[in-house]
Amino acid sequence: LAPGFYSFKAHYEGDGTYLASDGGCEPLQVVDANIQISPNGTNRVGDSHTFTAHVNVNDGSGPANAPDGTQISFTIDSGPGSFTSANPCTTSGGTGSCTIDLSSALTGVSTVSAHTDVTVGGLSLHRDTDGSGVGAILAELEP
């Protein structure tokens, strides 16, 4: 189901042992979250490339920025370089986003992904970007 507020009601038709009955209306809340990372780019060796990760949460009322204090961690899935700023970073200012810098002394293409754990409607969700092009980001480092 898509995120939203739903309800259901059970009906038992009965059998030779038990009588037919109806249950009460039961509420059901469907929640979700997603994470993105951007931008792709080309940088000179030694120059920093800044990645921004953004987390949306949906408690059933529609997508919204993740709350302040949400931590987003980054991994270098392949390629050269290292992070030169705090990892994980923490969202603030109501944006649902935070940034990290990557720098390398070597030429190559780095693939970076982002990861978060966020609570939505009382449910803990883990979300990752991945290396298949969905949410993965590349920083090409040139001499």
PDB file of C-alpha atoms in Angstrom:
ATOM      1  CA  LEU A   1       0.000   0.000   0.000  1.00  0.00           C
ATOM      2  CA  ALA A   2       1.010   3.574  -0.565  1.00  0.00           C
ATOM      3  CA  PRO A   3       1.634   5.634   2.590  1.00  0.00           C
ATOM      4  CA  GLY A   4      -1.635   6.796   4.081  1.00  0.00           C
ATOM      5  CA  PHE A   5      -4.293   6.122   6.663  1.00  0.00           C
ATOM      6  CA  TYR A   6      -6.495   3.081   6.120  1.00  0.00           C
ATOM      7  CA  SER A   7      -8.862   0.870   8.059  1.00  0.00           C
ATOM      8  CA  PHE A   8     -10.203  -2.624   7.778  1.00  0.00           C
ATOM      9  CA  LYS A   9     -13.038  -4.619   9.228  1.00  0.00           C
ATOM     10  CA  ALA A  10     -12.993  -8.405   9.549  1.00  0.00           C
ATOM     11  CA  HIS A  11     -16.062 -10.569   8.915  1.00  0.00           C
ATOM     12  CA  TYR A  12     -16.269 -14.267   9.827  1.00  0.00           C
ATOM     13  CA  GLU A  13     -19.081 -16.150   8.080  1.00  0.00           C
ATOM     14  CA  GLY A  14     -19.283 -18.793  10.764  1.00  0.00           C
ATOM     15  CA  ASP A  15     -19.205 -22.593  10.587  1.00  0.00           C
ATOM     16  CA  GLY A  16     -20.749 -25.531  12.436  1.00  0.00           C
ATOM     17  CA  THR A  17     -18.871 -24.643  15.622  1.00  0.00           C
ATOM     18  CA  TYR A  18     -18.763 -20.843  15.709  1.00  0.00           C
ATOM     19  CA  LEU A  19     -21.358 -18.192  14.904  1.00  0.00           C
ATOM     20  CA  ALA A  20     -20.776 -15.512  12.282  1.00  0.00           C
ATOM     21  CA  SER A  21     -19.313 -12.290  13.640  1.00  0.00           C
ATOM     22  CA  ASP A  22     -17.898  -8.918  12.634  1.00  0.00           C
ATOM     23  CA  GLY A  23     -14.843  -7.288  14.160  1.00  0.00           C
ATOM     24  CA  GLY A  24     -14.557  -3.633  14.942  1.00  0.00           C
ATOM     25  CA  CYS A  25     -13.048  -1.163  12.503  1.00  0.00           C
ATOM     26  CA  GLU A  26      -9.253  -1.310  12.860  1.00  0.00           C
ATOM     27  CA  PRO A  27      -7.061   1.637  11.836  1.00  0.00           C
ATOM     28  CA  LEU A  28      -3.926   1.033   9.776  1.00  0.00           C
ATOM     29  CA  GLN A  29      -1.195   3.610   9.149  1.00  0.00           C
ATOM     30  CA  VAL A  30       1.247   2.957   6.272  1.00  0.00           C
ATOM     31  CA  VAL A  31       4.525   4.926   6.462  1.00  0.00           C
ATOM     32  CA  ASP A  32       7.621   5.238   4.285  1.00  0.00           C
ATOM     33  CA  ALA A  33      10.901   7.118   3.864  1.00  0.00           C
ATOM     34  CA  ASN A  34      13.434   7.625   1.093  1.00  0.00           C
ATOM     35  CA  ILE A  35      16.950   8.976   0.689  1.00  0.00           C
ATOM     36  CA  GLN A  36      18.704  10.671  -2.225  1.00  0.00           C
ATOM     37  CA  ILE A  37      22.269  11.849  -2.831  1.00  0.00           C
ATOM     38  CA  SER A  38      23.559  14.452  -5.293  1.00  0.00           C
ATOM     39  CA  PRO A  39      25.309  15.823  -7.356  1.00  0.00           C
ATOM     40  CA  ASN A  40      27.513  13.926  -9.795  1.00  0.00           C
ATOM     41  CA  GLY A  41      30.545  15.948 -10.718  1.00  0.00           C
ATOM     42  CA  THR A  42      34.097  16.232 -11.956  1.00  0.00           C
ATOM     43  CA  ASN A  43      36.747  17.748  -9.725  1.00  0.00           C
ATOM     44  CA  ARG A  44      40.504  18.261  -9.907  1.00  0.00           C
ATOM     45  CA  VAL A  45      42.664  15.967  -7.793  1.00  0.00           C
ATOM     46  CA  GLY A  46      42.980  17.538  -4.358  1.00  0.00           C
ATOM     47  CA  ASP A  47      39.794  19.609  -4.708  1.00  0.00           C
ATOM     48  CA  SER A  48      36.808  18.676  -2.556  1.00  0.00           C
ATOM     49  CA  HIS A  49      33.561  17.415  -3.985  1.00  0.00           C
ATOM     50  CA  THR A  50      30.528  18.153  -1.796  1.00  0.00           C
ATOM     51  CA  PHE A  51      27.731  15.582  -1.650  1.00  0.00           C
ATOM     52  CA  THR A  52      24.290  16.462  -0.316  1.00  0.00           C
ATOM     53  CA  ALA A  53      22.011  13.732   1.006  1.00  0.00           C
ATOM     54  CA  HIS A  54      18.312  14.348   1.577  1.00  0.00           C
ATOM     55  CA  VAL A  55      15.795  12.230   3.513  1.00  0.00           C
ATOM     56  CA  ASN A  56      12.017  12.408   3.082  1.00  0.00           C
ATOM     57  CA  VAL A  57       9.602  10.860   5.568  1.00  0.00           C
ATOM     58  CA  ASN A  58       5.926  10.117   4.995  1.00  0.00           C
ATOM     59  CA  ASP A  59       3.704   9.334   7.983  1.00  0.00           C
ATOM     60  CA  GLY A  60       0.703   8.907   5.700  1.00  0.00           C
ATOM     61  CA  SER A  61       0.032  12.631   5.370  1.00  0.00           C
ATOM     62  CA  GLY A  62       2.434  13.092   2.450  1.00  0.00           C
ATOM     63  CA  PRO A  63       6.185  13.451   2.070  1.00  0.00           C
ATOM     64  CA  ALA A  64       8.060  15.864   4.344  1.00  0.00           C
ATOM     65  CA  ASN A  65      11.683  16.622   5.147  1.00  0.00           C
ATOM     66  CA  ALA A  66      13.214  14.349   7.778  1.00  0.00           C
ATOM     67  CA  PRO A  67      13.283  15.921  11.242  1.00  0.00           C
ATOM     68  CA  ASP A  68      16.276  17.911  12.452  1.00  0.00           C
ATOM     69  CA  GLY A  69      18.844  15.633  14.077  1.00  0.00           C
ATOM     70  CA  THR A  70      18.454  12.820  11.519  1.00  0.00           C
ATOM     71  CA  GLN A  71      21.888  11.314  10.898  1.00  0.00           C
ATOM     72  CA  ILE A  72      23.019  10.403   7.396  1.00  0.00           C
ATOM     73  CA  SER A  73      26.162   8.317   6.924  1.00  0.00           C
ATOM     74  CA  PHE A  74      28.122   8.016   3.695  1.00  0.00           C
ATOM     75  CA  THR A  75      30.286   5.228   2.297  1.00  0.00           C
ATOM     76  CA  ILE A  76      32.777   5.179  -0.558  1.00  0.00           C
ATOM     77  CA  ASP A  77      31.615   2.094  -2.435  1.00  0.00           C
ATOM     78  CA  SER A  78      34.453   2.204  -4.958  1.00  0.00           C
ATOM     79  CA  GLY A  79      37.214   4.498  -6.134  1.00  0.00           C
ATOM     80  CA  PRO A  80      39.775   6.765  -4.526  1.00  0.00           C
ATOM     81  CA  GLY A  81      39.414   9.438  -1.890  1.00  0.00           C
ATOM     82  CA  SER A  82      38.350   9.976   1.656  1.00  0.00           C
ATOM     83  CA  PHE A  83      35.847  12.140   3.446  1.00  0.00           C
ATOM     84  CA  THR A  84      37.221  15.391   4.830  1.00  0.00           C
ATOM     85  CA  SER A  85      34.178  16.401   6.886  1.00  0.00           C
ATOM     86  CA  ALA A  86      32.186  14.767   9.683  1.00  0.00           C
ATOM     87  CA  ASN A  87      30.625  11.415   8.805  1.00  0.00           C
ATOM     88  CA  PRO A  88      27.795  10.948   9.625  1.00  0.00           C
ATOM     89  CA  CYS A  89      26.357  14.412   9.096  1.00  0.00           C
ATOM     90  CA  THR A  90      23.191  15.620  10.810  1.00  0.00           C
ATOM     91  CA  THR A  91      20.162  17.342   9.275  1.00  0.00           C
ATOM     92  CA  SER A  92      19.247  20.789  10.582  1.00  0.00           C
ATOM     93  CA  GLY A  93      17.217  23.871   9.739  1.00  0.00           C
ATOM     94  CA  GLY A  94      14.171  21.852   8.678  1.00  0.00           C
ATOM     95  CA  THR A  95      15.819  20.912   5.364  1.00  0.00           C
ATOM     96  CA  GLY A  96      16.055  17.117   5.771  1.00  0.00           C
ATOM     97  CA  SER A  97      19.525  17.461   4.201  1.00  0.00           C
ATOM     98  CA  CYS A  98      23.186  17.572   5.147  1.00  0.00           C
ATOM     99  CA  THR A  99      26.506  17.539   3.302  1.00  0.00           C
ATOM    100  CA  ILE A 100      29.872  15.806   3.299  1.00  0.00           C
ATOM    101  CA  ASP A 101      33.093  16.492   1.376  1.00  0.00           C
ATOM    102  CA  LEU A 102      35.248  13.981  -0.542  1.00  0.00           C
ATOM    103  CA  SER A 103      38.828  14.649  -1.633  1.00  0.00           C
ATOM    104  CA  SER A 104      41.495  12.519  -3.297  1.00  0.00           C
ATOM    105  CA  ALA A 105      45.150  12.770  -4.280  1.00  0.00           C
ATOM    106  CA  LEU A 106      44.539  10.122  -6.972  1.00  0.00           C
ATOM    107  CA  THR A 107      42.757  10.198 -10.338  1.00  0.00           C
ATOM    108  CA  GLY A 108      39.671   7.999 -10.645  1.00  0.00           C
ATOM    109  CA  VAL A 109      35.932   7.699 -10.289  1.00  0.00           C
ATOM    110  CA  SER A 110      34.468   7.316  -6.814  1.00  0.00           C
ATOM    111  CA  THR A 111      31.021   5.919  -6.115  1.00  0.00           C
ATOM    112  CA  VAL A 112      29.470   7.208  -2.881  1.00  0.00           C
ATOM    113  CA  SER A 113      26.242   6.080  -1.219  1.00  0.00           C
ATOM    114  CA  ALA A 114      24.186   7.438   1.680  1.00  0.00           C
ATOM    115  CA  HIS A 115      22.412   5.629   4.534  1.00  0.00           C
ATOM    116  CA  THR A 116      19.989   6.567   7.308  1.00  0.00           C
ATOM    117  CA  ASP A 117      17.836   5.154  10.079  1.00  0.00           C
ATOM    118  CA  VAL A 118      14.717   7.203  10.718  1.00  0.00           C
ATOM    119  CA  THR A 119      11.578   6.703  12.803  1.00  0.00           C
ATOM    120  CA  VAL A 120       8.275   7.399  11.041  1.00  0.00           C
ATOM    121  CA  GLY A 121       4.951   6.947  12.814  1.00  0.00           C
ATOM    122  CA  GLY A 122       6.718   4.969  15.563  1.00  0.00           C
ATOM    123  CA  LEU A 123       8.317   2.545  13.077  1.00  0.00           C
ATOM    124  CA  SER A 124      12.102   2.457  12.617  1.00  0.00           C
ATOM    125  CA  LEU A 125      13.104   2.416   8.922  1.00  0.00           C
ATOM    126  CA  HIS A 126      16.555   1.911   7.366  1.00  0.00           C
ATOM    127  CA  ARG A 127      17.131   3.447   3.939  1.00  0.00           C
ATOM    128  CA  ASP A 128      20.133   3.269   1.583  1.00  0.00           C
ATOM    129  CA  THR A 129      21.034   4.618  -1.792  1.00  0.00           C
ATOM    130  CA  ASP A 130      22.728   1.902  -3.841  1.00  0.00           C
ATOM    131  CA  GLY A 131      25.503   1.424  -6.387  1.00  0.00           C
ATOM    132  CA  SER A 132      23.228   0.478  -9.299  1.00  0.00           C
ATOM    133  CA  GLY A 133      22.559   4.045 -10.366  1.00  0.00           C
ATOM    134  CA  VAL A 134      19.550   4.460  -8.098  1.00  0.00           C
ATOM    135  CA  GLY A 135      20.781   7.004  -5.615  1.00  0.00           C
ATOM    136  CA  ALA A 136      24.476   6.292  -6.164  1.00  0.00           C
ATOM    137  CA  ILE A 137      26.593   9.255  -7.047  1.00  0.00           C
ATOM    138  CA  LEU A 138      29.876   9.554  -8.866  1.00  0.00           C
ATOM    139  CA  ALA A 139      32.703  12.023  -8.407  1.00  0.00           C
ATOM    140  CA  GLU A 140      35.249  11.897 -11.205  1.00  0.00           C
ATOM    141  CA  LEU A 141      38.657  13.113 -10.059  1.00  0.00           C
ATOM    142  CA  GLU A 142      40.909  14.471 -12.795  1.00  0.00           C
ATOM    143  CA  PRO A 143      44.592  15.496 -12.688  1.00  0.00           C
TER     144      PRO A 143
END
